[in-house]
Short mmCIF file of C-alpha atoms in Angstrom, two decimals:
data_model
loop_
_atom_site.label_atom_id
_atom_site.label_comp_id
_atom_site.label_asym_id
_atom_site.label_seq_id
_atom_site.Cartn_x
_atom_site.Cartn_y
_atom_site.Cartn_z
CA UNK A 1 117.30 115.61 118.76
CA UNK A 2 117.63 119.28 119.72
CA UNK A 3 117.79 120.25 116.05
CA UNK A 4 114.53 118.42 115.35
CA UNK A 5 112.83 120.17 118.28
CA UNK A 6 114.01 123.51 116.86
CA UNK A 7 112.86 122.78 113.29
CA UNK A 8 109.36 121.51 114.14
CA UNK A 9 108.09 124.83 115.63
CA UNK A 10 109.85 126.81 112.91
CA UNK A 11 108.21 124.72 110.17
CA UNK A 12 104.85 125.08 111.91
CA UNK A 13 105.18 128.87 111.92
CA UNK A 14 106.07 128.94 108.22
CA UNK A 15 103.14 126.71 107.27
CA UNK A 16 100.74 128.75 109.38
CA UNK A 17 101.80 131.90 107.55
CA UNK A 18 100.93 130.43 104.14
CA UNK A 19 97.22 129.96 104.93
CA UNK A 20 95.40 133.26 104.39
CA UNK A 21 93.10 134.18 107.25
CA UNK A 22 90.73 137.07 107.90
CA UNK A 23 90.38 137.85 104.23
CA UNK A 24 87.11 139.69 104.51
CA UNK A 25 85.90 142.71 106.35
CA UNK A 26 83.85 142.71 109.54
CA UNK A 27 81.66 139.65 110.06
CA UNK A 28 83.37 137.89 107.17
CA UNK A 29 81.60 139.70 104.32
CA UNK A 30 83.22 141.56 101.48
CA UNK A 31 82.66 145.21 100.64
CA UNK A 32 81.65 144.86 96.99
CA UNK A 33 81.24 148.62 96.57
CA UNK A 34 84.99 148.98 96.95
CA UNK A 35 85.45 146.67 93.96
CA UNK A 36 83.39 149.00 91.77
CA UNK A 37 85.12 152.13 93.10
CA UNK A 38 88.55 150.57 92.48
CA UNK A 39 87.65 150.10 88.80
CA UNK A 40 86.52 153.69 88.30
CA UNK A 41 90.09 154.99 88.25
CA UNK A 42 90.73 153.04 85.04
CA UNK A 43 89.54 154.40 81.71
CA UNK A 44 88.20 151.58 79.57
CA UNK A 45 86.03 150.60 76.64
CA UNK A 46 83.62 147.69 76.90
CA UNK A 47 83.16 145.18 74.12
CA UNK A 48 79.83 143.50 74.78
CA UNK A 49 78.44 140.34 73.15
CA UNK A 50 74.87 139.36 73.95
CA UNK A 51 73.08 136.17 73.02
CA UNK A 52 69.42 135.36 73.57
CA UNK A 53 68.17 131.77 73.43
CA UNK A 54 71.45 130.67 71.81
CA UNK A 55 71.34 133.28 69.02
CA UNK A 56 74.44 135.43 69.12
CA UNK A 57 73.90 139.12 68.57
CA UNK A 58 76.28 141.79 67.33
CA UNK A 59 79.26 143.03 69.30
CA UNK A 60 78.75 146.47 70.75
CA UNK A 61 81.59 148.74 71.83
CA UNK A 62 80.80 151.24 74.57
CA UNK A 63 83.40 153.95 74.65
CA UNK A 64 84.18 155.37 77.17
CA UNK A 65 82.65 152.85 79.52
CA UNK A 66 80.78 153.57 82.73
CA UNK A 67 81.98 151.18 85.44
CA UNK A 68 79.01 151.76 87.74
CA UNK A 69 76.55 150.83 85.00
CA UNK A 70 78.56 147.82 83.86
CA UNK A 71 79.10 146.38 87.34
CA UNK A 72 75.65 147.28 88.71
CA UNK A 73 74.78 143.57 88.86
CA UNK A 74 77.16 143.27 91.83
CA UNK A 75 74.67 145.20 93.94
CA UNK A 76 72.49 142.08 93.93
CA UNK A 77 75.21 140.37 95.98
CA UNK A 78 74.87 142.97 98.75
CA UNK A 79 71.73 141.17 99.95
CA UNK A 80 74.08 138.70 101.67
CA UNK A 81 74.76 141.36 104.30
CA UNK A 82 71.12 141.80 105.30
CA UNK A 83 70.37 140.54 108.82
CA UNK A 84 67.71 138.15 107.49
CA UNK A 85 70.27 136.20 105.45
CA UNK A 86 73.54 136.93 107.25
CA UNK A 87 73.42 133.89 109.53
CA UNK A 88 72.46 131.50 106.73
CA UNK A 89 75.89 131.78 105.06
CA UNK A 90 78.72 129.48 105.98
CA UNK A 91 82.23 130.32 104.88
CA UNK A 92 85.07 128.07 103.91
CA UNK A 93 88.63 128.63 102.82
CA UNK A 94 90.40 125.91 100.89
CA UNK A 95 93.03 125.30 98.27
CA UNK A 96 91.69 124.82 94.73
CA UNK A 97 92.39 121.27 93.60
CA UNK A 98 92.93 122.33 89.96
CA UNK A 99 95.32 125.25 90.49
CA UNK A 100 97.55 127.01 93.00
CA UNK A 101 94.75 129.38 94.04
CA UNK A 102 92.87 129.70 97.31
CA UNK A 103 89.07 129.70 97.23
CA UNK A 104 86.98 131.61 99.75
CA UNK A 105 83.34 130.44 99.57
CA UNK A 106 80.18 131.85 101.09
CA UNK A 107 77.37 129.31 100.70
CA UNK A 108 73.80 129.63 101.89
CA UNK A 109 71.98 126.90 103.76
CA UNK A 110 68.69 128.77 103.23
CA UNK A 111 66.92 127.65 100.05
CA UNK A 112 65.16 131.03 99.79
CA UNK A 113 68.35 133.12 99.94
CA UNK A 114 68.78 135.18 96.75
CA UNK A 115 72.53 134.52 96.57
CA UNK A 116 73.14 130.77 96.60
CA UNK A 117 76.94 131.06 96.73
CA UNK A 118 79.84 133.41 96.16
CA UNK A 119 83.35 132.13 95.45
CA UNK A 120 86.53 134.16 95.18
CA UNK A 121 89.65 132.57 93.73
CA UNK A 122 92.84 134.36 94.73
CA UNK A 123 96.57 134.15 95.28
CA UNK A 124 97.63 134.72 98.91
CA UNK A 125 95.10 137.50 99.68
CA UNK A 126 91.70 138.44 98.20
CA UNK A 127 92.98 141.76 96.87
CA UNK A 128 94.92 139.53 94.47
CA UNK A 129 91.69 138.01 93.17
CA UNK A 130 91.86 136.12 89.90
CA UNK A 131 88.19 135.14 89.53
CA UNK A 132 84.87 135.66 91.29
CA UNK A 133 81.82 133.44 90.74
CA UNK A 134 78.31 133.96 92.11
CA UNK A 135 74.93 132.30 91.69
CA UNK A 136 71.90 134.56 92.18
CA UNK A 137 68.21 133.64 92.15
CA UNK A 138 65.07 135.74 92.21
CA UNK A 139 61.56 134.34 92.41
CA UNK A 140 58.05 135.57 93.03
CA UNK A 141 54.56 134.61 91.90
CA UNK A 142 54.89 136.08 88.39
CA UNK A 143 58.58 135.90 87.67
CA UNK A 144 61.64 133.73 88.26
CA UNK A 145 65.24 134.34 87.30
CA UNK A 146 68.54 132.56 87.85
CA UNK A 147 71.88 134.17 86.99
CA UNK A 148 75.54 133.17 87.21
CA UNK A 149 78.20 135.87 87.41
CA UNK A 150 81.85 135.29 86.56
CA UNK A 151 84.40 138.08 86.86
CA UNK A 152 87.98 137.62 85.68
CA UNK A 153 90.65 139.90 87.10
CA UNK A 154 94.08 140.91 85.81
CA UNK A 155 96.70 138.71 87.45
CA UNK A 156 99.06 141.66 88.03
CA UNK A 157 96.71 144.56 88.81
CA UNK A 158 93.45 144.73 90.77
CA UNK A 159 91.24 145.37 87.76
CA UNK A 160 88.50 143.50 85.91
CA UNK A 161 89.51 142.06 82.53
CA UNK A 162 86.28 140.34 81.60
CA UNK A 163 82.92 139.45 83.08
CA UNK A 164 80.08 137.17 82.06
CA UNK A 165 76.45 136.93 83.06
CA UNK A 166 74.51 133.85 82.04
CA UNK A 167 71.00 133.09 83.10
CA UNK A 168 67.42 132.16 82.46
CA UNK A 169 64.24 134.00 83.22
CA UNK A 170 60.62 132.96 83.11
CA UNK A 171 57.52 135.09 83.27
CA UNK A 172 54.24 133.38 84.10
CA UNK A 173 52.47 131.87 81.05
CA UNK A 174 55.56 132.37 78.88
CA UNK A 175 58.43 130.14 77.85
CA UNK A 176 61.72 130.48 79.71
CA UNK A 177 64.36 132.60 77.97
CA UNK A 178 68.08 132.02 78.33
CA UNK A 179 70.64 134.75 77.82
CA UNK A 180 74.38 135.29 78.01
CA UNK A 181 76.28 138.55 78.25
CA UNK A 182 80.04 138.51 77.73
CA UNK A 183 81.93 141.75 78.29
CA UNK A 184 85.62 142.21 77.54
CA UNK A 185 87.34 145.25 78.95
CA UNK A 186 89.84 147.16 76.81
CA UNK A 187 91.82 149.61 78.91
CA UNK A 188 92.69 152.92 77.27
CA UNK A 189 95.19 154.07 79.85
#
């Protein structure tokens, strides 16, 4: 009986240590600028494929690549930190049912919020991110746009291997246009 009483608290401590907590900065939001700055130390070429309305265009190689220009779409996610939207996001942390990864999710309850959700899939801690997915919307009287961002990270180093942007946009009195941008990163050093 004494052995059982000793093992129960010990097992509880071990299980509590396996659930990652406090994975974000202050107030639970990520500093996305640090993601871009972390990539700048790597020299890379970008192989970009663009398709418009299902028609695949040519592959373009940008050498050497400019990380700030390539990852500029991440700045749209910074709107989550604005006081107007900050309280509309609920966060959850759960185990992914299809893999051994954890998923940290920020989801908006406000239908007018530009960022509908942001999900980060990671192993143990977010600096070991494997994938990041976001859904961004923009709408006004003349224009509407919806985009999905998917970033894939190297499993062994904190660097981006590939990212995709898919979306649709509609300008008043015109047909909606769908597009997809797929960028593969080829590291040169």
